[in-house]
């Protein structure tokens, strides 16, 4: 079969911009697709913190002007061949993206996100029209790109280059559906998703980009099989479960991979001492050095529990905070790193003052320290309330830190409960979302840790598991081809119908 021409559109792509797992996916998936022989480009906003001096960026001569709500917006574009060897195109607009560093990260913390990302969607489509790249499929990631499928169907459906282009929309996190949190919008004011997006600037900030993508994309997927099922239930569907059930035949789940060129304790320059499954005695040196650097008790035998994630309710911090005081009275150490919500930072800082020798707490998040925690810890906590895929548990497996997770979404698809009798399983699961159940699973992990010879066998096996991107990339290719076939058939039907109408 012929290689495909694929465009990814995303609000973030590592190493240029990243706030979470999305930035990792939009870097690694294109790389894996390219390795399978397909042609891939990525389009993303040019934020103020992406500096010309850090990257060899090329300015494109093409410029466009978009007129929207009575205003003119000039756009330029930059291009770079990224470290993984495919082109990344940046959409540049100073007022909307380039000058936004103050008062936020430069990416998301602004009241006019509806306008910013709507115009980004339009500019990305216009860029595709200009490029000498005969795109067959546009892969849109999360709400920031959610208007593209609808625009293609309603605004560009007669465009020669775009009319046969299929779209796939990936849901990374349905909690986020548009510029405004959906649960804050009164029912009466909620976007029905009909027609082209409004040009009324106030209403625009209430648009539901994700809902519109679910209505119009040719195919929809999320980042694990389990979460695809969950999203179609009221419990996890964030009030779009009904919309997804309507599209049930077009909803898929594909688990993310991990880029082992980036996350590998054998070569990771950020861990204190490199190691692999056959050199576990080196892993423990990481624990000793971390303990020393952060003033914890230096002891190779005390189990260390690691956690490197956003400090949010989604990631299960509610449950952890409830247990922390009790846990820190036991024979263990806890190492937490993460950015986020004020209350958790304050609570953790207070608890830290009480347990200086047992709790390591660093905030904001730093990738290099997170990697040291993966390497030093024996057990990794991930009690997320919901988790579309989750990457930390996959990284922790590779670094030999055994995951304790809530049995949902991608966590359930990647972690299986350890059974000491059979030796099967790679972690510890709990099913009901409560501190008690979490404590129960964690206690099982700690008990097993005491039996060091079987624990080491478990660690070695976990480290050898592979969640590389090759298989997911192949599954995406199958979906892309499905979407392309679908749009071709639709257009063919329409043309035959029009032809028939003309005759009569
Ligand atoms: C979001 C999800 C996470 C997923 C990531 C990448 O951050 O919450 O589960 O791994 O996107 O798809």
Short mmCIF file of C-alpha atoms and ligand atoms in Angstrom, two decimals, residues 21-22 25 172-173 223 256 310 314 387-391, ligand 1:
data_model
loop_
_atom_site.label_atom_id
_atom_site.label_comp_id
_atom_site.label_asym_id
_atom_site.label_seq_id
_atom_site.Cartn_x
_atom_site.Cartn_y
_atom_site.Cartn_z
CA UNK A 21 1.56 14.14 27.82
CA UNK A 22 0.04 15.78 24.72
CA UNK A 25 2.54 12.27 21.87
CA UNK A 172 -6.44 13.28 25.10
CA UNK A 173 -8.52 14.73 27.90
CA UNK A 223 -5.66 7.17 23.93
CA UNK A 256 0.02 5.70 23.52
CA UNK A 310 0.55 17.53 37.81
CA UNK A 314 -7.52 14.36 38.30
CA UNK A 387 -6.70 8.56 33.08
CA UNK A 388 -7.16 8.50 29.30
CA UNK A 389 -3.75 6.85 28.85
CA UNK A 390 -1.12 8.06 31.28
CA UNK A 391 2.53 8.01 30.43
C1 LIG B 1 -3.64 13.76 28.63
C2 LIG B 1 -4.21 12.60 29.46
C3 LIG B 1 -3.19 11.49 29.65
C4 LIG B 1 -2.56 11.11 28.32
C5 LIG B 1 -2.01 12.33 27.62
C6 LIG B 1 -1.44 12.02 26.23
O1 LIG B 1 -2.70 14.46 29.39
O2 LIG B 1 -4.69 13.07 30.72
O3 LIG B 1 -3.81 10.35 30.22
O4 LIG B 1 -1.54 10.17 28.54
O5 LIG B 1 -3.03 13.29 27.43
O6 LIG B 1 -2.36 11.39 25.40
#
